[in-house]
Amino acid sequence: MATTIALAGKGGVGKTTIAGMVVKYLVQNKKEAVLAIDADPSSNLNMVLGLDLEWTVGDIREDMLSQVKESLVTGGAAMGALPGGVSKRDYLDYQIRSSLAEGDHVDLIAMGRSEGPGCYCAVNHKPA
Ligand SMILES: Nc1ncnc2c1ncn2[C@@H]1O[C@H](COP(=O)(O)OP(=O)(O)OP(=O)(O)O)[C@@H](O)[C@H]1O
Ligand SMILES: [Mg+2]
């Protein structure tokens, strides 16, 4: 049975450092595979784990949104589909699997979040 360990707390208290140490301990002492999930919008667990992170779930979301918007303009795609007839669900499943950074007995997925509209960073906050 899978066990989930979550680390939360205020900024700079050592969440990422502890996460890296917990992953290292599990990889060295347990037989089961480890999936690390970096839910911080400013992803950096990959650096602690020494893994290359090319895509985040946030990047994939932005990419899908722009494709859907483009298909609405061109009128090429059916409802719920992307250009080429691929369903959004299949595309999302494929992209998220592809975004996994694979390490030695540990994989990493990062939620991420692109900068710009929709991001909750202070720089993008517009007073109501
Ligand atoms: N036990 C510790 N003693 C001293 N320094 C530590 C300790 N744990 C972490 N640090 C240092 O504190 C800083 C912040 O650590 P870390 O990035 O792990 O925190 P965080 O909670 O993930 O931060 P953020 O909220 O920005 O994601 C780093 O420079 C790290 O090296
Ligand atoms: Mg952190």
Coordinates of N, CA and C and ligand atoms in Angstrom, one line a residue:
M1 N 0.8 -1.2 0.0 CA 0.0 0.0 0.0 C 0.9 1.3 0.0
A2 N 0.5 2.2 -0.8 CA 1.3 3.5 -0.9 C 1.1 4.3 0.4
T3 N 2.2 4.9 0.8 CA 2.2 5.9 1.9 C 2.4 7.3 1.4
T4 N 1.6 8.2 1.8 CA 1.8 9.6 1.3 C 2.4 10.4 2.5
I5 N 3.5 11.2 2.2 CA 4.1 12.1 3.2 C 4.0 13.5 2.7
A6 N 3.4 14.4 3.4 CA 3.3 15.8 2.9 C 4.0 16.7 3.9
L7 N 4.7 17.7 3.3 CA 5.4 18.7 4.1 C 4.8 20.0 3.8
A8 N 4.5 20.7 4.9 CA 3.9 22.1 4.7 C 4.4 23.0 5.8
G9 N 4.3 24.2 5.6 CA 4.8 25.2 6.6 C 5.1 26.5 6.0
K10 N 5.4 27.5 6.8 CA 5.6 28.8 6.3 C 6.9 28.9 5.5
G11 N 7.1 30.0 4.8 CA 8.2 30.2 3.9 C 9.6 30.0 4.6
G12 N 10.5 29.3 3.9 CA 11.9 29.2 4.3 C 12.2 28.4 5.6
V13 N 11.2 27.6 6.0 CA 11.5 26.8 7.3 C 12.2 25.5 7.0
G14 N 12.4 25.1 5.8 CA 13.2 23.9 5.5 C 12.4 22.8 4.9
K15 N 11.2 23.1 4.3 CA 10.4 22.0 3.7 C 11.1 21.3 2.6
T16 N 11.7 22.1 1.7 CA 12.4 21.4 0.5 C 13.6 20.6 1.0
T17 N 14.3 21.2 1.9 CA 15.5 20.5 2.4 C 15.1 19.1 3.1
I18 N 14.1 19.2 3.9 CA 13.6 17.9 4.6 C 13.0 17.0 3.5
A19 N 12.3 17.5 2.5 CA 11.8 16.6 1.5 C 12.9 15.9 0.8
G20 N 14.0 16.6 0.4 CA 15.1 16.0 -0.2 C 15.7 14.9 0.7
M21 N 15.8 15.2 1.9 CA 16.4 14.2 2.9 C 15.5 13.0 3.0
V22 N 14.2 13.2 3.1 CA 13.3 12.1 3.2 C 13.3 11.2 2.0
V23 N 13.3 11.8 0.8 CA 13.4 11.1 -0.4 C 14.7 10.2 -0.4
K24 N 15.8 10.9 -0.1 CA 17.1 10.1 -0.1 C 17.1 9.0 0.9
Y25 N 16.5 9.2 2.1 CA 16.4 8.1 3.0 C 15.5 6.9 2.5
L26 N 14.4 7.3 1.8 CA 13.5 6.2 1.3 C 14.2 5.5 0.2
V27 N 14.9 6.2 -0.7 CA 15.5 5.5 -1.8 C 16.6 4.6 -1.3
Q28 N 17.3 5.0 -0.3 CA 18.4 4.1 0.2 C 17.9 3.0 1.1
N29 N 16.8 3.1 1.8 CA 16.4 2.1 2.8 C 15.1 1.4 2.5
K30 N 14.4 1.7 1.4 CA 13.1 1.0 1.1 C 13.2 0.5 -0.3
K31 N 12.4 -0.6 -0.5 CA 12.4 -1.2 -1.9 C 11.4 -0.5 -2.8
E32 N 10.4 0.1 -2.2 CA 9.3 0.7 -3.1 C 9.8 1.9 -3.8
A33 N 9.2 2.1 -5.0 CA 9.5 3.3 -5.8 C 8.9 4.5 -5.1
V34 N 9.6 5.7 -5.3 CA 9.2 6.9 -4.7 C 8.7 7.9 -5.8
L35 N 7.6 8.5 -5.6 CA 7.2 9.6 -6.4 C 7.2 10.9 -5.6
A36 N 8.0 11.8 -6.0 CA 8.1 13.1 -5.3 C 7.3 14.1 -6.1
I37 N 6.5 14.9 -5.3 CA 5.6 15.9 -5.9 C 6.0 17.2 -5.4
D38 N 6.4 18.1 -6.2 CA 6.7 19.5 -5.8 C 5.5 20.3 -6.0
A39 N 4.8 20.7 -5.0 CA 3.5 21.4 -5.1 C 3.8 22.9 -4.9
D40 N 5.1 23.3 -4.8 CA 5.4 24.7 -4.6 C 5.3 25.4 -6.0
P41 N 4.6 26.5 -6.2 CA 4.5 27.1 -7.5 C 5.9 27.5 -8.0
S42 N 6.8 27.8 -7.1 CA 8.2 28.1 -7.5 C 9.0 26.8 -7.2
S43 N 9.0 25.9 -8.2 CA 9.5 24.6 -8.1 C 11.1 24.6 -7.9
N44 N 11.6 23.9 -6.9 CA 13.0 23.8 -6.8 C 13.5 22.5 -6.2
L45 N 12.5 21.5 -5.9 CA 12.9 20.2 -5.3 C 13.8 19.5 -6.3
N46 N 13.6 19.7 -7.6 CA 14.4 19.1 -8.7 C 15.9 19.3 -8.4
M47 N 16.2 20.6 -8.0 CA 17.6 20.9 -7.8 C 18.2 20.1 -6.6
V48 N 17.3 20.0 -5.6 CA 17.8 19.2 -4.4 C 18.0 17.8 -4.7
L49 N 17.1 17.2 -5.6 CA 17.2 15.8 -6.0 C 18.2 15.6 -7.2
G50 N 18.7 16.7 -7.8 CA 19.6 16.5 -8.9 C 18.9 16.0 -10.1
L51 N 17.7 16.4 -10.4 CA 16.9 16.0 -11.6 C 16.6 17.2 -12.5
D52 N 16.6 16.9 -13.8 CA 16.3 18.0 -14.7 C 14.7 18.0 -14.9
L53 N 14.2 19.2 -14.7 CA 12.8 19.4 -14.8 C 12.5 20.3 -16.0
E54 N 11.8 19.7 -17.0 CA 11.6 20.5 -18.2 C 10.2 21.1 -18.3
W55 N 9.2 20.3 -17.7 CA 7.8 20.7 -17.8 C 7.2 20.6 -16.4
T56 N 6.3 21.5 -16.1 CA 5.5 21.4 -14.9 C 4.0 21.2 -15.3
V57 N 3.2 20.8 -14.4 CA 1.8 20.7 -14.7 C 1.2 22.0 -15.1
G58 N 1.7 23.1 -14.4 CA 1.3 24.4 -14.8 C 1.6 24.8 -16.2
D59 N 2.8 24.4 -16.7 CA 3.2 24.6 -18.1 C 2.3 23.9 -19.0
I60 N 1.9 22.7 -18.7 CA 1.1 21.9 -19.5 C -0.3 22.5 -19.6
R61 N -0.8 23.0 -18.5 CA -2.1 23.7 -18.4 C -2.1 24.9 -19.3
E62 N -1.0 25.7 -19.3 CA -0.9 26.9 -20.1 C -0.9 26.5 -21.6
D63 N -0.2 25.5 -21.9 CA 0.0 25.0 -23.3 C -1.4 24.5 -23.8
M64 N -2.1 23.8 -23.0 CA -3.4 23.3 -23.4 C -4.4 24.4 -23.6
L65 N -4.3 25.4 -22.7 CA -5.2 26.5 -22.8 C -5.0 27.3 -24.1
S66 N -3.7 27.5 -24.4 CA -3.4 28.3 -25.7 C -3.9 27.5 -26.9
Q67 N -3.7 26.2 -26.8 CA -4.2 25.3 -28.0 C -5.7 25.4 -28.1
V68 N -6.4 25.3 -27.0 CA -7.9 25.4 -27.1 C -8.3 26.7 -27.6
K69 N -7.7 27.8 -27.1 CA -8.0 29.2 -27.5 C -7.8 29.3 -29.0
E70 N -6.7 28.7 -29.5 CA -6.3 28.8 -30.9 C -7.4 28.1 -31.8
S71 N -7.8 26.9 -31.2 CA -8.7 26.1 -32.0 C -10.1 26.8 -32.0
L72 N -10.4 27.6 -31.0 CA -11.7 28.3 -31.0 C -11.7 29.4 -32.1
V73 N -10.5 30.0 -32.3 CA -10.3 31.0 -33.3 C -10.4 30.4 -34.7
T74 N -9.7 29.3 -34.9 CA -9.7 28.7 -36.2 C -10.9 27.8 -36.5
G75 N -11.6 27.4 -35.4 CA -12.8 26.6 -35.5 C -12.5 25.2 -36.0
G76 N -11.2 24.8 -35.8 CA -10.8 23.5 -36.4 C -11.1 22.3 -35.5
A77 N -11.2 22.5 -34.2 CA -11.3 21.3 -33.3 C -12.7 21.2 -32.7
A78 N -13.1 19.9 -32.6 CA -14.4 19.7 -32.0 C -14.4 20.0 -30.5
M79 N -15.6 20.2 -29.9 CA -15.7 20.5 -28.5 C -14.9 19.4 -27.7
G80 N -14.1 19.8 -26.7 CA -13.4 18.8 -25.9 C -12.2 18.2 -26.5
A81 N -11.8 18.7 -27.7 CA -10.7 18.1 -28.4 C -9.7 19.1 -28.8
L82 N -8.5 18.7 -29.1 CA -7.4 19.6 -29.5 C -7.2 19.4 -31.0
P83 N -6.5 20.4 -31.6 CA -6.2 20.2 -33.0 C -5.6 18.8 -33.3
G84 N -6.1 18.2 -34.3 CA -5.6 16.8 -34.6 C -6.5 15.8 -34.1
G85 N -7.6 16.2 -33.4 CA -8.6 15.3 -32.9 C -8.2 14.5 -31.6
V86 N -7.1 14.9 -31.0 CA -6.8 14.3 -29.7 C -7.6 14.8 -28.6
S87 N -8.2 13.9 -27.7 CA -9.0 14.4 -26.7 C -8.1 15.1 -25.6
K88 N -8.7 16.1 -24.9 CA -8.0 16.8 -23.9 C -7.5 15.8 -22.8
R89 N -8.3 14.9 -22.5 CA -8.0 13.9 -21.4 C -6.7 13.1 -21.8
D90 N -6.7 12.6 -23.0 CA -5.6 11.8 -23.5 C -4.3 12.6 -23.6
Y91 N -4.5 13.9 -24.1 CA -3.3 14.8 -24.2 C -2.7 15.1 -22.9
L92 N -3.6 15.4 -21.9 CA -3.2 15.7 -20.5 C -2.5 14.5 -19.9
D93 N -3.1 13.3 -20.1 CA -2.5 12.1 -19.5 C -1.1 11.9 -20.1
Y94 N -1.0 12.0 -21.4 CA 0.3 11.8 -22.1 C 1.4 12.9 -21.6
Q95 N 0.9 14.1 -21.6 CA 1.9 15.2 -21.2 C 2.4 15.1 -19.8
I96 N 1.4 14.7 -18.9 CA 1.8 14.6 -17.5 C 2.8 13.5 -17.3
R97 N 2.5 12.3 -18.0 CA 3.5 11.2 -17.9 C 4.8 11.6 -18.5
S98 N 4.8 12.4 -19.6 CA 6.1 12.8 -20.2 C 6.8 13.8 -19.3
S99 N 6.1 14.6 -18.5 CA 6.8 15.6 -17.7 C 7.5 15.0 -16.5
L100 N 7.3 13.8 -16.2 CA 8.0 13.1 -15.0 C 9.5 13.2 -15.2
A101 N 10.2 13.7 -14.2 CA 11.6 13.7 -14.2 C 12.0 12.4 -13.6
E102 N 12.7 11.5 -14.3 CA 13.0 10.2 -13.8 C 14.4 10.1 -13.2
G103 N 14.5 9.7 -12.0 CA 15.8 9.5 -11.3 C 16.0 8.0 -11.0
D104 N 17.0 7.8 -10.1 CA 17.3 6.4 -9.7 C 16.4 6.1 -8.5
H105 N 15.3 5.3 -8.8 CA 14.3 4.9 -7.8 C 13.4 6.0 -7.3
V106 N 13.5 7.2 -8.0 CA 12.6 8.3 -7.6 C 12.2 9.0 -8.9
D107 N 10.9 9.3 -9.0 CA 10.4 10.2 -10.1 C 9.9 11.4 -9.4
L108 N 9.9 12.5 -10.2 CA 9.5 13.8 -9.7 C 8.5 14.4 -10.6
I109 N 7.4 14.9 -10.1 CA 6.4 15.7 -10.8 C 6.3 17.0 -10.1
A110 N 6.3 18.1 -10.9 CA 6.1 19.4 -10.3 C 4.8 20.1 -10.7
M111 N 4.1 20.6 -9.8 CA 2.9 21.3 -10.1 C 3.2 22.6 -10.9
G112 N 4.1 23.4 -10.3 CA 4.6 24.6 -11.0 C 3.4 25.6 -11.2
R113 N 3.7 26.6 -11.9 CA 2.7 27.6 -12.3 C 3.4 28.6 -13.1
S114 N 2.9 28.8 -14.3 CA 3.5 29.8 -15.1 C 3.3 31.2 -14.6
E115 N 4.2 32.1 -14.9 CA 4.1 33.5 -14.5 C 3.0 34.1 -15.4
G116 N 2.4 35.2 -15.0 CA 1.4 35.9 -15.8 C 0.1 35.8 -15.3
P117 N -1.0 36.1 -16.1 CA -2.3 36.1 -15.6 C -2.7 34.8 -15.0
G118 N -3.4 34.8 -13.8 CA -3.8 33.5 -13.2 C -2.8 33.1 -12.1
C119 N -1.5 33.6 -12.2 CA -0.6 33.3 -11.2 C -0.9 34.2 -10.0
Y120 N -0.7 33.6 -8.8 CA -1.0 34.4 -7.6 C 0.2 35.1 -7.0
C121 N 1.3 35.2 -7.8 CA 2.4 35.9 -7.3 C 2.0 37.4 -7.1
A122 N 2.7 38.0 -6.1 CA 2.3 39.4 -5.8 C 2.4 40.3 -7.0
V123 N 3.4 40.1 -7.9 CA 3.6 41.0 -9.0 C 2.4 41.0 -9.9
N124 N 1.7 39.9 -10.0 CA 0.5 39.8 -10.9 C -0.8 40.2 -10.2
H125 N -0.7 40.6 -8.9 CA -2.0 40.9 -8.2 C -2.5 42.2 -8.6
K126 N -3.8 42.2 -9.1 CA -4.4 43.5 -9.4 C -5.5 43.8 -8.4
P127 N -5.4 44.9 -7.7 CA -6.4 45.3 -6.7 C -7.8 45.3 -7.4
A128 N -8.8 44.9 -6.7 CA -10.2 44.9 -7.2 C -10.7 46.3 -7.4
Ligands
LIG1 N1 17.9 22.6 9.7 C1 18.4 23.6 9.1 N2 19.3 24.4 9.7 C2 19.9 25.4 9.0 N3 19.5 25.9 7.8 C3 18.6 25.1 7.2 C4 17.9 24.0 7.8 N4 17.0 23.5 6.9 C5 17.0 24.3 5.9 N5 18.0 25.3 6.0 C6 18.3 26.3 5.0 O1 17.2 27.3 5.1 C7 17.0 27.8 3.8 C8 15.5 27.5 3.4 O2 15.3 26.1 3.3 P1 14.3 25.4 2.3 O3 14.5 26.0 0.9 O4 14.4 24.0 2.4 O5 13.0 26.0 2.9 P2 11.5 25.9 2.3 O6 10.6 25.8 3.5 O7 11.4 24.9 1.3 O8 11.4 27.4 1.6 P3 10.3 28.0 0.6 O9 9.1 28.3 1.5 O10 10.9 29.2 0.1 O11 10.0 26.9 -0.4 C9 18.0 27.1 2.8 O12 19.1 28.0 2.6 C10 18.4 25.9 3.6 O13 19.7 25.4 3.3
MG2 MG 10.8 25.1 -0.8

